mmCIF file of N, CA and C and ligand atoms in Angstrom:
data_model
loop_
_atom_site.group_PDB
_atom_site.id
_atom_site.type_symbol
_atom_site.label_atom_id
_atom_site.label_comp_id
_atom_site.label_asym_id
_atom_site.label_seq_id
_atom_site.Cartn_x
_atom_site.Cartn_y
_atom_site.Cartn_z
ATOM 1 N N MET A 11 156.226 -24.664 42.005
ATOM 2 C CA MET A 11 157.425 -24.135 41.353
ATOM 3 C C MET A 11 158.665 -24.764 41.976
ATOM 4 N N LYS A 12 159.547 -25.252 41.099
ATOM 5 C CA LYS A 12 160.768 -25.902 41.586
ATOM 6 C C LYS A 12 161.731 -24.886 42.177
ATOM 7 N N SER A 13 162.339 -25.258 43.297
ATOM 8 C CA SER A 13 163.360 -24.395 43.874
ATOM 9 C C SER A 13 164.637 -24.478 43.044
ATOM 10 N N ARG A 14 165.267 -23.317 42.850
ATOM 11 C CA ARG A 14 166.524 -23.259 42.086
ATOM 12 C C ARG A 14 167.693 -23.169 43.050
ATOM 13 N N ILE A 15 168.614 -24.074 42.865
ATOM 14 C CA ILE A 15 169.798 -24.103 43.716
ATOM 15 C C ILE A 15 171.023 -23.775 42.884
ATOM 16 N N LEU A 16 171.776 -22.782 43.332
ATOM 17 C CA LEU A 16 173.045 -22.460 42.693
ATOM 18 C C LEU A 16 174.139 -23.263 43.382
ATOM 19 N N LEU A 17 174.727 -24.192 42.642
ATOM 20 C CA LEU A 17 175.773 -25.057 43.179
ATOM 21 C C LEU A 17 177.128 -24.524 42.726
ATOM 22 N N VAL A 18 177.903 -24.045 43.683
ATOM 23 C CA VAL A 18 179.215 -23.471 43.376
ATOM 24 C C VAL A 18 180.273 -24.463 43.847
ATOM 25 N N GLU A 19 180.914 -25.111 42.900
ATOM 26 C CA GLU A 19 181.817 -26.227 43.221
ATOM 27 C C GLU A 19 182.807 -26.422 42.081
ATOM 28 N N ASP A 20 184.099 -26.491 42.417
ATOM 29 C CA ASP A 20 185.104 -26.660 41.359
ATOM 30 C C ASP A 20 185.519 -28.117 41.160
ATOM 31 N N ASN A 21 185.084 -28.980 42.059
ATOM 32 C CA ASN A 21 185.458 -30.394 41.939
ATOM 33 C C ASN A 21 184.372 -31.172 41.208
ATOM 34 N N GLU A 22 184.790 -31.801 40.110
ATOM 35 C CA GLU A 22 183.812 -32.448 39.237
ATOM 36 C C GLU A 22 183.043 -33.572 39.930
ATOM 37 N N GLN A 23 183.728 -34.360 40.726
ATOM 38 C CA GLN A 23 183.056 -35.482 41.405
ATOM 39 C C GLN A 23 182.024 -34.989 42.416
ATOM 40 N N ASN A 24 182.397 -33.970 43.182
ATOM 41 C CA ASN A 24 181.449 -33.416 44.149
ATOM 42 C C ASN A 24 180.233 -32.822 43.441
ATOM 43 N N ARG A 25 180.527 -32.130 42.336
ATOM 44 C CA ARG A 25 179.444 -31.500 41.578
ATOM 45 C C ARG A 25 178.489 -32.562 41.018
ATOM 46 N N TYR A 26 179.082 -33.624 40.508
ATOM 47 C CA TYR A 26 178.278 -34.693 39.927
ATOM 48 C C TYR A 26 177.365 -35.324 40.964
ATOM 49 N N LEU A 27 177.912 -35.634 42.115
ATOM 50 C CA LEU A 27 177.122 -36.300 43.157
ATOM 51 C C LEU A 27 176.016 -35.386 43.688
ATOM 52 N N ALA A 28 176.354 -34.145 43.990
ATOM 53 C CA ALA A 28 175.348 -33.209 44.517
ATOM 54 C C ALA A 28 174.240 -32.989 43.487
ATOM 55 N N THR A 29 174.631 -32.848 42.227
ATOM 56 C CA THR A 29 173.645 -32.628 41.167
ATOM 57 C C THR A 29 172.720 -33.823 41.019
ATOM 58 N N PHE A 30 173.305 -34.996 41.013
ATOM 59 C CA PHE A 30 172.502 -36.216 40.893
ATOM 60 C C PHE A 30 171.458 -36.304 42.006
ATOM 61 N N LEU A 31 171.890 -36.105 43.223
ATOM 62 C CA LEU A 31 170.979 -36.236 44.373
ATOM 63 C C LEU A 31 169.890 -35.167 44.356
ATOM 64 N N LEU A 32 170.260 -33.943 44.043
ATOM 65 C CA LEU A 32 169.297 -32.841 44.110
ATOM 66 C C LEU A 32 168.310 -32.866 42.946
ATOM 67 N N GLU A 33 168.792 -33.226 41.758
ATOM 68 C CA GLU A 33 167.871 -33.299 40.617
ATOM 69 C C GLU A 33 166.890 -34.461 40.798
ATOM 70 N N GLN A 34 167.383 -35.533 41.352
ATOM 71 C CA GLN A 34 166.512 -36.677 41.629
ATOM 72 C C GLN A 34 165.401 -36.279 42.616
ATOM 73 N N ALA A 35 165.717 -35.337 43.496
ATOM 74 C CA ALA A 35 164.749 -34.873 44.493
ATOM 75 C C ALA A 35 163.855 -33.762 43.945
ATOM 76 N N GLY A 36 164.059 -33.361 42.696
ATOM 77 C CA GLY A 36 163.160 -32.406 42.071
ATOM 78 C C GLY A 36 163.625 -30.967 42.060
ATOM 79 N N PHE A 37 164.851 -30.715 42.451
ATOM 80 C CA PHE A 37 165.365 -29.350 42.427
ATOM 81 C C PHE A 37 165.931 -29.018 41.044
ATOM 82 N N THR A 38 165.915 -27.728 40.715
ATOM 83 C CA THR A 38 166.575 -27.255 39.506
ATOM 84 C C THR A 38 167.957 -26.739 39.894
ATOM 85 N N LEU A 39 168.989 -27.193 39.176
ATOM 86 C CA LEU A 39 170.358 -26.819 39.511
ATOM 87 C C LEU A 39 170.920 -25.811 38.519
ATOM 88 N N VAL A 40 171.630 -24.835 39.065
ATOM 89 C CA VAL A 40 172.425 -23.919 38.261
ATOM 90 C C VAL A 40 173.858 -24.106 38.748
ATOM 91 N N HIS A 41 174.808 -24.201 37.820
ATOM 92 C CA HIS A 41 176.183 -24.513 38.207
ATOM 93 C C HIS A 41 177.137 -23.345 38.037
ATOM 94 N N ALA A 42 178.083 -23.265 38.951
ATOM 95 C CA ALA A 42 179.208 -22.346 38.813
ATOM 96 C C ALA A 42 180.425 -23.079 39.361
ATOM 97 N N SER A 43 181.578 -22.917 38.697
ATOM 98 C CA SER A 43 182.754 -23.664 39.130
ATOM 99 C C SER A 43 183.784 -22.797 39.847
ATOM 100 N N ASP A 44 183.455 -21.526 40.046
ATOM 101 C CA ASP A 44 184.284 -20.675 40.910
ATOM 102 C C ASP A 44 183.457 -19.468 41.346
ATOM 103 N N GLY A 45 184.048 -18.649 42.193
ATOM 104 C CA GLY A 45 183.327 -17.515 42.760
ATOM 105 C C GLY A 45 182.827 -16.527 41.720
ATOM 106 N N ARG A 46 183.665 -16.273 40.734
ATOM 107 C CA ARG A 46 183.252 -15.303 39.713
ATOM 108 C C ARG A 46 182.018 -15.775 38.948
ATOM 109 N N GLU A 47 182.037 -17.037 38.575
ATOM 110 C CA GLU A 47 180.878 -17.572 37.868
ATOM 111 C C GLU A 47 179.632 -17.527 38.761
ATOM 112 N N ALA A 48 179.823 -17.730 40.044
ATOM 113 C CA ALA A 48 178.694 -17.694 40.981
ATOM 114 C C ALA A 48 178.049 -16.306 41.005
ATOM 115 N N ILE A 49 178.883 -15.284 41.033
ATOM 116 C CA ILE A 49 178.375 -13.906 41.041
ATOM 117 C C ILE A 49 177.577 -13.637 39.767
ATOM 118 N N GLU A 50 178.148 -14.048 38.644
ATOM 119 C CA GLU A 50 177.469 -13.826 37.364
ATOM 120 C C GLU A 50 176.112 -14.532 37.326
ATOM 121 N N ALA A 51 176.089 -15.763 37.791
ATOM 122 C CA ALA A 51 174.841 -16.536 37.777
ATOM 123 C C ALA A 51 173.796 -15.899 38.691
ATOM 124 N N ALA A 52 174.216 -15.432 39.855
ATOM 125 C CA ALA A 52 173.276 -14.828 40.806
ATOM 126 C C ALA A 52 172.743 -13.496 40.295
ATOM 127 N N ARG A 53 173.577 -12.775 39.547
ATOM 128 C CA ARG A 53 173.122 -11.509 38.971
ATOM 129 C C ARG A 53 172.077 -11.751 37.892
ATOM 130 N N ARG A 54 172.291 -12.805 37.105
ATOM 131 C CA ARG A 54 171.330 -13.117 36.042
ATOM 132 C C ARG A 54 169.969 -13.448 36.627
ATOM 133 N N GLU A 55 169.967 -14.288 37.648
ATOM 134 C CA GLU A 55 168.720 -14.668 38.309
ATOM 135 C C GLU A 55 169.022 -15.147 39.726
ATOM 136 N N PRO A 56 168.533 -14.424 40.741
ATOM 137 C CA PRO A 56 168.793 -14.855 42.122
ATOM 138 C C PRO A 56 168.233 -16.263 42.358
ATOM 139 N N PRO A 57 169.049 -17.162 42.914
ATOM 140 C CA PRO A 57 168.573 -18.517 43.213
ATOM 141 C C PRO A 57 167.794 -18.529 44.529
ATOM 142 N N ASP A 58 167.197 -19.655 44.852
ATOM 143 C CA ASP A 58 166.506 -19.795 46.141
ATOM 144 C C ASP A 58 167.473 -20.187 47.257
ATOM 145 N N LEU A 59 168.579 -20.798 46.849
ATOM 146 C CA LEU A 59 169.578 -21.259 47.822
ATOM 147 C C LEU A 59 170.918 -21.384 47.104
ATOM 148 N N VAL A 60 171.995 -21.135 47.840
ATOM 149 C CA VAL A 60 173.337 -21.315 47.282
ATOM 150 C C VAL A 60 174.081 -22.363 48.099
ATOM 151 N N LEU A 61 174.653 -23.350 47.421
ATOM 152 C CA LEU A 61 175.574 -24.295 48.054
ATOM 153 C C LEU A 61 176.976 -23.895 47.616
ATOM 154 N N MET A 62 177.798 -23.515 48.576
ATOM 155 C CA MET A 62 179.077 -22.864 48.256
ATOM 156 C C MET A 62 180.272 -23.653 48.753
ATOM 157 N N ASP A 63 181.058 -24.150 47.813
ATOM 158 C CA ASP A 63 182.364 -24.697 48.167
ATOM 159 C C ASP A 63 183.217 -23.533 48.670
ATOM 160 N N ILE A 64 184.210 -23.824 49.490
ATOM 161 C CA ILE A 64 185.067 -22.753 50.009
ATOM 162 C C ILE A 64 186.370 -22.646 49.225
ATOM 163 N N GLN A 65 187.030 -23.788 49.046
ATOM 164 C CA GLN A 65 188.319 -23.773 48.343
ATOM 165 C C GLN A 65 188.079 -23.838 46.836
ATOM 166 N N MET A 66 188.284 -22.699 46.172
ATOM 167 C CA MET A 66 188.077 -22.639 44.718
ATOM 168 C C MET A 66 189.085 -21.683 44.101
ATOM 169 N N PRO A 67 189.404 -21.888 42.810
ATOM 170 C CA PRO A 67 190.286 -20.935 42.128
ATOM 171 C C PRO A 67 189.545 -19.629 41.849
ATOM 172 N N GLU A 68 190.279 -18.640 41.389
ATOM 173 C CA GLU A 68 189.723 -17.337 41.000
ATOM 174 C C GLU A 68 189.211 -16.545 42.206
ATOM 175 N N MET A 69 188.135 -17.030 42.814
ATOM 176 C CA MET A 69 187.579 -16.332 43.974
ATOM 177 C C MET A 69 187.061 -17.391 44.929
ATOM 178 N N ASP A 70 187.528 -17.366 46.188
ATOM 179 C CA ASP A 70 187.105 -18.431 47.111
ATOM 180 C C ASP A 70 185.673 -18.216 47.607
ATOM 181 N N GLY A 71 185.178 -19.178 48.350
ATOM 182 C CA GLY A 71 183.787 -19.165 48.783
ATOM 183 C C GLY A 71 183.438 -18.033 49.741
ATOM 184 N N TYR A 72 184.405 -17.590 50.524
ATOM 185 C CA TYR A 72 184.133 -16.484 51.454
ATOM 186 C C TYR A 72 183.847 -15.190 50.698
ATOM 187 N N GLU A 73 184.760 -14.882 49.779
ATOM 188 C CA GLU A 73 184.593 -13.629 49.035
ATOM 189 C C GLU A 73 183.349 -13.694 48.154
ATOM 190 N N ALA A 74 183.140 -14.851 47.524
ATOM 191 C CA ALA A 74 181.966 -15.002 46.661
ATOM 192 C C ALA A 74 180.682 -14.803 47.473
ATOM 193 N N ALA A 75 180.638 -15.356 48.674
ATOM 194 C CA ALA A 75 179.443 -15.228 49.513
ATOM 195 C C ALA A 75 179.202 -13.773 49.907
ATOM 196 N N GLN A 76 180.255 -13.093 50.284
ATOM 197 C CA GLN A 76 180.101 -11.696 50.687
ATOM 198 C C GLN A 76 179.598 -10.842 49.532
ATOM 199 N N ARG A 77 180.105 -11.120 48.342
ATOM 200 C CA ARG A 77 179.631 -10.357 47.177
ATOM 201 C C ARG A 77 178.205 -10.722 46.799
ATOM 202 N N LEU A 78 177.896 -12.005 46.923
ATOM 203 C CA LEU A 78 176.533 -12.452 46.607
ATOM 204 C C LEU A 78 175.502 -11.746 47.480
ATOM 205 N N MET A 79 175.826 -11.579 48.757
ATOM 206 C CA MET A 79 174.885 -10.971 49.691
ATOM 207 C C MET A 79 174.582 -9.528 49.349
ATOM 208 N N GLU A 80 175.431 -8.921 48.507
ATOM 209 C CA GLU A 80 175.235 -7.509 48.147
ATOM 210 C C GLU A 80 174.487 -7.337 46.829
ATOM 211 N N ILE A 81 174.187 -8.450 46.154
ATOM 212 C CA ILE A 81 173.480 -8.368 44.873
ATOM 213 C C ILE A 81 171.989 -8.140 45.114
ATOM 214 N N ASP A 82 171.388 -7.246 44.338
ATOM 215 C CA ASP A 82 169.953 -6.985 44.457
ATOM 216 C C ASP A 82 169.171 -8.281 44.296
ATOM 217 N N GLY A 83 168.298 -8.560 45.236
ATOM 218 C CA GLY A 83 167.485 -9.765 45.167
ATOM 219 C C GLY A 83 168.119 -10.967 45.837
ATOM 220 N N CYS A 84 169.373 -10.841 46.219
ATOM 221 C CA CYS A 84 170.084 -11.969 46.848
ATOM 222 C C CYS A 84 170.318 -11.755 48.346
ATOM 223 N N GLU A 85 169.857 -10.629 48.866
ATOM 224 C CA GLU A 85 170.159 -10.291 50.255
ATOM 225 C C GLU A 85 169.694 -11.361 51.236
ATOM 226 N N LYS A 86 168.578 -12.009 50.907
ATOM 227 C CA LYS A 86 168.013 -12.984 51.847
ATOM 228 C C LYS A 86 168.177 -14.426 51.390
ATOM 229 N N VAL A 87 168.929 -14.615 50.315
ATOM 230 C CA VAL A 87 169.135 -15.985 49.825
ATOM 231 C C VAL A 87 170.091 -16.710 50.770
ATOM 232 N N PRO A 88 169.666 -17.866 51.320
ATOM 233 C CA PRO A 88 170.574 -18.592 52.211
ATOM 234 C C PRO A 88 171.784 -19.136 51.449
ATOM 235 N N ILE A 89 172.952 -18.943 52.028
ATOM 236 C CA ILE A 89 174.186 -19.481 51.446
ATOM 237 C C ILE A 89 174.740 -20.507 52.426
ATOM 238 N N VAL A 90 174.884 -21.729 51.936
ATOM 239 C CA VAL A 90 175.345 -22.827 52.786
ATOM 240 C C VAL A 90 176.740 -23.250 52.335
ATOM 241 N N ALA A 91 177.681 -23.229 53.259
ATOM 242 C CA ALA A 91 179.045 -23.662 52.941
ATOM 243 C C ALA A 91 179.086 -25.183 52.875
ATOM 244 N N VAL A 92 179.813 -25.694 51.898
ATOM 245 C CA VAL A 92 180.028 -27.139 51.807
ATOM 246 C C VAL A 92 181.536 -27.342 51.950
ATOM 247 N N THR A 93 181.932 -27.820 53.111
ATOM 248 C CA THR A 93 183.366 -27.849 53.446
ATOM 249 C C THR A 93 183.805 -29.210 53.955
ATOM 250 N N SER A 94 185.093 -29.470 53.803
ATOM 251 C CA SER A 94 185.672 -30.717 54.302
ATOM 252 C C SER A 94 185.521 -30.816 55.809
ATOM 253 N N TYR A 95 185.302 -32.023 56.243
ATOM 254 C CA TYR A 95 185.147 -32.279 57.671
ATOM 255 C C TYR A 95 186.334 -31.736 58.452
ATOM 256 N N ALA A 96 187.520 -31.850 57.871
ATOM 257 C CA ALA A 96 188.737 -31.465 58.582
ATOM 258 C C ALA A 96 188.861 -29.955 58.772
ATOM 259 N N MET A 97 188.145 -29.189 57.951
ATOM 260 C CA MET A 97 188.361 -27.745 57.947
ATOM 261 C C MET A 97 187.464 -27.016 58.943
ATOM 262 N N ALA A 98 187.672 -27.258 60.229
ATOM 263 C CA ALA A 98 186.845 -26.614 61.257
ATOM 264 C C ALA A 98 186.967 -25.099 61.192
ATOM 265 N N GLY A 99 188.154 -24.599 60.863
ATOM 266 C CA GLY A 99 188.345 -23.152 60.764
ATOM 267 C C GLY A 99 187.491 -22.541 59.676
ATOM 268 N N ASP A 100 187.306 -23.276 58.581
ATOM 269 C CA ASP A 100 186.446 -22.817 57.490
ATOM 270 C C ASP A 100 185.030 -22.568 57.989
ATOM 271 N N ARG A 101 184.519 -23.493 58.772
ATOM 272 C CA ARG A 101 183.118 -23.391 59.213
ATOM 273 C C ARG A 101 182.921 -22.193 60.138
ATOM 274 N N ALA A 102 183.850 -22.003 61.057
ATOM 275 C CA ALA A 102 183.745 -20.870 61.984
ATOM 276 C C ALA A 102 183.763 -19.555 61.204
ATOM 277 N N ARG A 103 184.659 -19.474 60.231
ATOM 278 C CA ARG A 103 184.756 -18.243 59.447
ATOM 279 C C ARG A 103 183.493 -18.031 58.609
ATOM 280 N N ALA A 104 182.969 -19.113 58.071
ATOM 281 C CA ALA A 104 181.753 -19.011 57.253
ATOM 282 C C ALA A 104 180.579 -18.492 58.084
ATOM 283 N N MET A 105 180.426 -18.993 59.280
ATOM 284 C CA MET A 105 179.307 -18.564 60.120
ATOM 285 C C MET A 105 179.451 -17.090 60.492
ATOM 286 N N LYS A 106 180.671 -16.669 60.707
ATOM 287 C CA LYS A 106 180.926 -15.278 61.067
ATOM 288 C C LYS A 106 180.556 -14.338 59.915
ATOM 289 N N ILE A 107 180.819 -14.769 58.699
ATOM 290 C CA ILE A 107 180.516 -13.946 57.525
ATOM 291 C C ILE A 107 179.014 -13.824 57.292
ATOM 292 N N GLY A 108 178.257 -14.844 57.669
ATOM 293 C CA GLY A 108 176.814 -14.770 57.465
ATOM 294 C C GLY A 108 176.230 -15.908 56.648
ATOM 295 N N PHE A 109 177.006 -16.964 56.480
ATOM 296 C CA PHE A 109 176.453 -18.164 55.856
ATOM 297 C C PHE A 109 175.299 -18.682 56.723
ATOM 298 N N ALA A 110 174.324 -19.303 56.089
ATOM 299 C CA ALA A 110 173.180 -19.840 56.830
ATOM 300 C C ALA A 110 173.577 -21.101 57.606
ATOM 301 N N GLY A 111 174.627 -21.771 57.161
ATOM 302 C CA GLY A 111 175.068 -22.989 57.823
ATOM 303 C C GLY A 111 176.099 -23.686 56.969
ATOM 304 N N TYR A 112 176.375 -24.923 57.280
ATOM 305 C CA TYR A 112 177.359 -25.659 56.492
ATOM 306 C C TYR A 112 176.992 -27.128 56.407
ATOM 307 N N ILE A 113 177.473 -27.745 55.355
ATOM 308 C CA ILE A 113 177.325 -29.183 55.154
ATOM 309 C C ILE A 113 178.730 -29.743 54.990
ATOM 310 N N GLU A 114 178.979 -30.862 55.646
ATOM 311 C CA GLU A 114 180.321 -31.437 55.597
ATOM 312 C C GLU A 114 180.538 -32.300 54.362
ATOM 313 N N LYS A 115 181.753 -32.199 53.827
ATOM 314 C CA LYS A 115 182.218 -33.119 52.790
ATOM 315 C C LYS A 115 183.039 -34.202 53.462
ATOM 316 N N PRO A 116 183.065 -35.405 52.969
ATOM 317 C CA PRO A 116 182.328 -35.853 51.788
ATOM 318 C C PRO A 116 180.817 -35.852 52.012
ATOM 319 N N ILE A 117 180.071 -35.604 50.926
ATOM 320 C CA ILE A 117 178.619 -35.553 50.992
ATOM 321 C C ILE A 117 178.062 -36.892 51.460
ATOM 322 N N GLU A 118 177.184 -36.816 52.447
ATOM 323 C CA GLU A 118 176.512 -38.007 52.967
ATOM 324 C C GLU A 118 175.252 -38.239 52.125
ATOM 325 N N THR A 119 175.304 -39.258 51.272
ATOM 326 C CA THR A 119 174.239 -39.408 50.278
ATOM 327 C C THR A 119 172.854 -39.623 50.887
ATOM 328 N N THR A 120 172.789 -40.249 52.046
ATOM 329 C CA THR A 120 171.477 -40.556 52.628
ATOM 330 C C THR A 120 170.809 -39.340 53.273
ATOM 331 N N SER A 121 171.581 -38.344 53.659
ATOM 332 C CA SER A 121 170.987 -37.206 54.378
ATOM 333 C C SER A 121 171.143 -35.875 53.647
ATOM 334 N N PHE A 122 171.871 -35.855 52.550
ATOM 335 C CA PHE A 122 172.201 -34.594 51.882
ATOM 336 C C PHE A 122 170.955 -33.792 51.485
ATOM 337 N N VAL A 123 170.005 -34.439 50.827
ATOM 338 C CA VAL A 123 168.823 -33.729 50.329
ATOM 339 C C VAL A 123 168.013 -33.136 51.488
ATOM 340 N N GLU A 124 167.832 -33.914 52.535
ATOM 341 C CA GLU A 124 167.068 -33.414 53.684
ATOM 342 C C GLU A 124 167.760 -32.216 54.328
ATOM 343 N N THR A 125 169.069 -32.299 54.401
ATOM 344 C CA THR A 125 169.823 -31.188 54.985
ATOM 345 C C THR A 125 169.668 -29.933 54.135
ATOM 346 N N VAL A 126 169.719 -30.095 52.826
ATOM 347 C CA VAL A 126 169.548 -28.952 51.933
ATOM 348 C C VAL A 126 168.140 -28.363 52.106
ATOM 349 N N ARG A 127 167.130 -29.210 52.167
ATOM 350 C CA ARG A 127 165.743 -28.732 52.345
ATOM 351 C C ARG A 127 165.602 -27.895 53.612
ATOM 352 N N HIS A 128 166.311 -28.313 54.630
ATOM 353 C CA HIS A 128 166.257 -27.624 55.909
ATOM 354 C C HIS A 128 166.659 -26.147 55.784
ATOM 355 N N PHE A 129 167.534 -25.854 54.840
ATOM 356 C CA PHE A 129 168.023 -24.484 54.687
ATOM 357 C C PHE A 129 167.177 -23.652 53.730
ATOM 358 N N LEU A 130 166.277 -24.293 52.983
ATOM 359 C CA LEU A 130 165.457 -23.549 52.027
ATOM 360 C C LEU A 130 164.395 -22.729 52.750
ATOM 361 N N PRO A 131 164.119 -21.522 52.240
ATOM 362 C CA PRO A 131 162.997 -20.772 52.782
ATOM 363 C C PRO A 131 161.715 -21.610 52.685
ATOM 364 N N ALA A 132 160.898 -21.606 53.717
ATOM 365 C CA ALA A 132 159.760 -22.525 53.832
ATOM 366 C C ALA A 132 158.798 -22.467 52.647
ATOM 367 N N THR A 133 158.569 -21.262 52.116
ATOM 368 C CA THR A 133 157.576 -21.115 51.050
ATOM 369 C C THR A 133 158.039 -21.695 49.722
ATOM 370 N N LYS A 134 159.345 -21.973 49.598
ATOM 371 C CA LYS A 134 159.859 -22.426 48.315
ATOM 372 C C LYS A 134 160.161 -23.924 48.286
ATOM 373 N N GLU A 135 159.691 -24.645 49.265
ATOM 374 C CA GLU A 135 160.019 -26.068 49.306
ATOM 375 C C GLU A 135 159.399 -26.832 48.142
ATOM 376 N N VAL A 136 160.103 -27.844 47.712
ATOM 377 C CA VAL A 136 159.621 -28.669 46.608
ATOM 378 C C VAL A 136 158.422 -29.484 47.087
ATOM 379 N N SER A 137 157.348 -29.480 46.294
ATOM 380 C CA SER A 137 156.163 -30.214 46.697
ATOM 381 C C SER A 137 155.985 -31.436 45.815
ATOM 382 N N SER A 138 156.857 -32.391 45.964
ATOM 383 C CA SER A 138 156.775 -33.586 45.134
ATOM 384 C C SER A 138 156.678 -34.825 46.012
HETATM 385 MN MN1 MN B 16 186.994 -26.823 45.914
#
């Protein structure tokens, strides 16, 4: 069974690159372009992993993550912050809230997929 990743990202270029890399690696992607859409998507069907941008309109990544953690079935879903290298304060705050970890932007194409796999629950890894 393919792992489902909820990609929460408001920047089209970042979304395109992450989607390309992850779909090529066999993951199923669900998209949200802000925090509110992320909540709606997670309520419809809890994903196996969330990749969360921090700076977004409507609802930022911190608030979206905190709300996601309270949704039935999402309590144990790892949420990984995807933040700019420069934003060290973002990462510290994300870890304090309960994010599973963070990935730095710009996305490193050679290591991105492996890093994402590292955060997936072991039983749900893609077997391709
Ligand atoms: Mn953003």
